[in-house]
Coordinates of C-alpha atoms in Angstrom, one line a residue:
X1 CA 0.0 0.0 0.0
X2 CA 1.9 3.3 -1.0
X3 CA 2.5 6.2 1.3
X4 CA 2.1 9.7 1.1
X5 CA 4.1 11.8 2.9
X6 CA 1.1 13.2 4.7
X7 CA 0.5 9.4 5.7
X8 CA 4.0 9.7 7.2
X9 CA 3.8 12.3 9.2
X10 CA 0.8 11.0 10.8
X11 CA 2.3 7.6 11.1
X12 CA 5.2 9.7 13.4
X13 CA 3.0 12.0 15.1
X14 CA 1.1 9.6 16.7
X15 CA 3.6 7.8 18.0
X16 CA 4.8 10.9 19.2
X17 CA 1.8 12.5 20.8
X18 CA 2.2 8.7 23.3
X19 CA 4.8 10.9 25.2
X20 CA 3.2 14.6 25.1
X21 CA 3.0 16.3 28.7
X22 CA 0.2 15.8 30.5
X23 CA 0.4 19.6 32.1
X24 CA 0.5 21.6 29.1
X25 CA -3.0 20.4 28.4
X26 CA -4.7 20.3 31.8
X27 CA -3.6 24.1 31.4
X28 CA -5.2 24.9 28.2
X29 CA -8.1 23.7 29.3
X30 CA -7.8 25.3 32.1
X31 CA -7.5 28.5 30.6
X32 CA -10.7 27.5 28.5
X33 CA -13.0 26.9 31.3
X34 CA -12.1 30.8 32.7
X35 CA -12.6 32.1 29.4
X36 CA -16.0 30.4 29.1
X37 CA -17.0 31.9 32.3
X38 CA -16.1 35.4 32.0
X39 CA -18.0 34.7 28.3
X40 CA -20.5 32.4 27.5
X41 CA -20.2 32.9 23.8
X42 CA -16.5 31.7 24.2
X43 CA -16.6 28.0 22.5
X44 CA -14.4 25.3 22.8
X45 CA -14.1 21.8 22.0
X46 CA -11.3 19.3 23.2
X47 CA -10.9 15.5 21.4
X48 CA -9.1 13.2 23.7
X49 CA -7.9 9.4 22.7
X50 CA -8.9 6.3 25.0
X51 CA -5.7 7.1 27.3
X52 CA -7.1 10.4 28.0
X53 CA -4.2 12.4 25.7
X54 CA -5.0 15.1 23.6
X55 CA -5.8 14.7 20.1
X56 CA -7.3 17.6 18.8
X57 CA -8.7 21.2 20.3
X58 CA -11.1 24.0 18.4
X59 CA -12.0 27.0 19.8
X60 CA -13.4 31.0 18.9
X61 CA -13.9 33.7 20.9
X62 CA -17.2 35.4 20.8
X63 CA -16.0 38.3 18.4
X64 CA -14.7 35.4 15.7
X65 CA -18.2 34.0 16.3
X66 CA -19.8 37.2 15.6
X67 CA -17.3 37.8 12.8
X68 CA -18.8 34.6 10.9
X69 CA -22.0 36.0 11.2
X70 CA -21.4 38.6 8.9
X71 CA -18.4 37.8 6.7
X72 CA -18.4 34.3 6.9
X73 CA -19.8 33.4 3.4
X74 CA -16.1 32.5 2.4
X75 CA -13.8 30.5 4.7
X76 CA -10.3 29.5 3.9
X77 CA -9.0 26.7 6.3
X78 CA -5.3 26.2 6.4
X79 CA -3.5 23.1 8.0
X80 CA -0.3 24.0 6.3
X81 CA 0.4 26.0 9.5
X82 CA 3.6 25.1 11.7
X83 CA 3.7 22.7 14.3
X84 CA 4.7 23.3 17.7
X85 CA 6.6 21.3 20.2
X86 CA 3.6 18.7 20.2
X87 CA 3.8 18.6 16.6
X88 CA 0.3 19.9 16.4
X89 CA -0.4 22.4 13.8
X90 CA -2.0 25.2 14.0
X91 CA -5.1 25.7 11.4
X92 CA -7.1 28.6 11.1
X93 CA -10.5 29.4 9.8
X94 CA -10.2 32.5 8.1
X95 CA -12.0 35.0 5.8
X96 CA -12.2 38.8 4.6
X97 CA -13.7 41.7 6.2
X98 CA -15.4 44.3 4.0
X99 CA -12.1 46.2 4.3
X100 CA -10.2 43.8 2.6
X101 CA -8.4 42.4 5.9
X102 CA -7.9 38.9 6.7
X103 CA -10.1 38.1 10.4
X104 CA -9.4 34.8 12.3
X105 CA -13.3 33.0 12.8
X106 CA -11.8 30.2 15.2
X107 CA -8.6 28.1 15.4
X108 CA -7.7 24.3 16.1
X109 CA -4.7 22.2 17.4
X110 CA -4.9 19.0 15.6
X111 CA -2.9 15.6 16.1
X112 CA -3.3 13.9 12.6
X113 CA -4.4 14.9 9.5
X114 CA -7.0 12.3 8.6
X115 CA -10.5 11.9 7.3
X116 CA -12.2 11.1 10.7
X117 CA -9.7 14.3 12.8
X118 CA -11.3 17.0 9.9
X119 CA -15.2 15.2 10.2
X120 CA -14.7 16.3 14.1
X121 CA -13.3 19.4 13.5
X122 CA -16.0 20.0 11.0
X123 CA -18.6 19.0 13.5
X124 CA -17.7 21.5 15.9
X125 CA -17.7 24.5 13.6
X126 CA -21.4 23.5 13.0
X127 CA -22.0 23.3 16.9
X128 CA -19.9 26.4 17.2
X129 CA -21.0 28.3 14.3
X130 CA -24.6 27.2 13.2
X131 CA -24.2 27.0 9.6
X132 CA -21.7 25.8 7.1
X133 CA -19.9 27.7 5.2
X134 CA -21.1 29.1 1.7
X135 CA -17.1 28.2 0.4
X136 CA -14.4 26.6 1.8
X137 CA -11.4 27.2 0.4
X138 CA -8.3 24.4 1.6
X139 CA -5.6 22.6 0.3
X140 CA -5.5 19.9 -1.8
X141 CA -5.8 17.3 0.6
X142 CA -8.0 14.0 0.1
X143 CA -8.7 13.3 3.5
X144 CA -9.7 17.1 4.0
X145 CA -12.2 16.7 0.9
X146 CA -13.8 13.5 2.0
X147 CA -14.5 15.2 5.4
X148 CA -15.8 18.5 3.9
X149 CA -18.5 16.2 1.4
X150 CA -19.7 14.4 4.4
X151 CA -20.0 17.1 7.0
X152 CA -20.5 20.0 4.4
X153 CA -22.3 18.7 1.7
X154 CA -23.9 22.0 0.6
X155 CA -20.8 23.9 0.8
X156 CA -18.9 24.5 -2.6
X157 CA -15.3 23.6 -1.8
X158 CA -12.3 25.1 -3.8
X159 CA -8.5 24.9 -3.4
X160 CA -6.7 27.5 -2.3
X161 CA -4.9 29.6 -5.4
X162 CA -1.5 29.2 -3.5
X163 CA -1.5 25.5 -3.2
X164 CA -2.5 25.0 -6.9
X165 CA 0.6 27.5 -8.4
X166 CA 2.8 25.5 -5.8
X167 CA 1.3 22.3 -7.6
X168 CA 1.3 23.6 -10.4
X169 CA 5.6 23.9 -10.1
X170 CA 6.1 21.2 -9.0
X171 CA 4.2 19.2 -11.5
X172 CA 4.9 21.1 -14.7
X173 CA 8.5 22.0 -14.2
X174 CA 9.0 18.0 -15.2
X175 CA 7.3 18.4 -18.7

């Protein structure tokens, strides 16, 4: 069965997520529960696996929340993001304000970058957000696709113009 190197990476990151520190995410959540009750509006979501480690985390404030309301017709996700010490990247959910600036609707920490990690991430930005949205714009990842058609079915996925001229190198610099 052939590899990817996005199937590597996940193949490595989970085995590396068996030693992450326990702390570091009792204080994130921490943190989570005070900002939920100094504002309800505050959302957050936390994924854990069977040995109660941290898989994945979502979260948005209730200004990104209100954000979505109004400029959330177009969404670019990104999970291109650097990692940090977890190896956990960081992937926005971002769009453009009616000034032309990019605003941040929520963000996620996620362990692997799999079918069944973006249907739960998907899942909470219905829960958080109420509605899909009208685009998504991502990267040209399968898993990411199959997740969007099965939680998003209404919403008219595109790839991102970056990843398709980086592609688009790659793939026509050998012709």
């Amino acid at each position: 069965m052939p590899l990817n190197e996005r199937d590597m990476r996940n193949v490595i990151n989970r085995e590396r997520r068996k030693c992450r520190f326990q702390g570091d995410a009792k204080e994130v959540l921490i943190y989570f529960k005070k900002l939920k009750s100094q504002n309800n509006e505050f959302f957050y979501a936390v994924e854990k696996d069977e040995d109660d480690r941290l898989l994945n985390i979502f979260w948005a404030d209730a200004r990104c929340r209100a954000m979505y309301k109004v400029f959330g017709d177009v969404v670019s996700f990104d999970s291109t993001h650097s990692s940090n010490r977890y190896r956990m990247p960081l992937c926005p959910f971002v769009g453009v304000n009616h000034h032309g600036n990019t605003i941040v609707f929520a963000s996620t920490l996620i362990s692997y970058e799999d079918k069944e990690t973006f249907e739960w991430l998907f899942q909470q930005w219905i829960e958080c957000m109420g509605k899909a949205p009208d685009v998504l714009l991502t990267d040209q990842c399968k898993a990411m696709e199959g997740a969007i058609t099965e939680v998003f079915p209404e919403t008219k996925h595109r790839f991102c113009l970056w990843h398709i001229l980086q592609n688009t190198d790659t793939h026509l610099t050998k012709l």
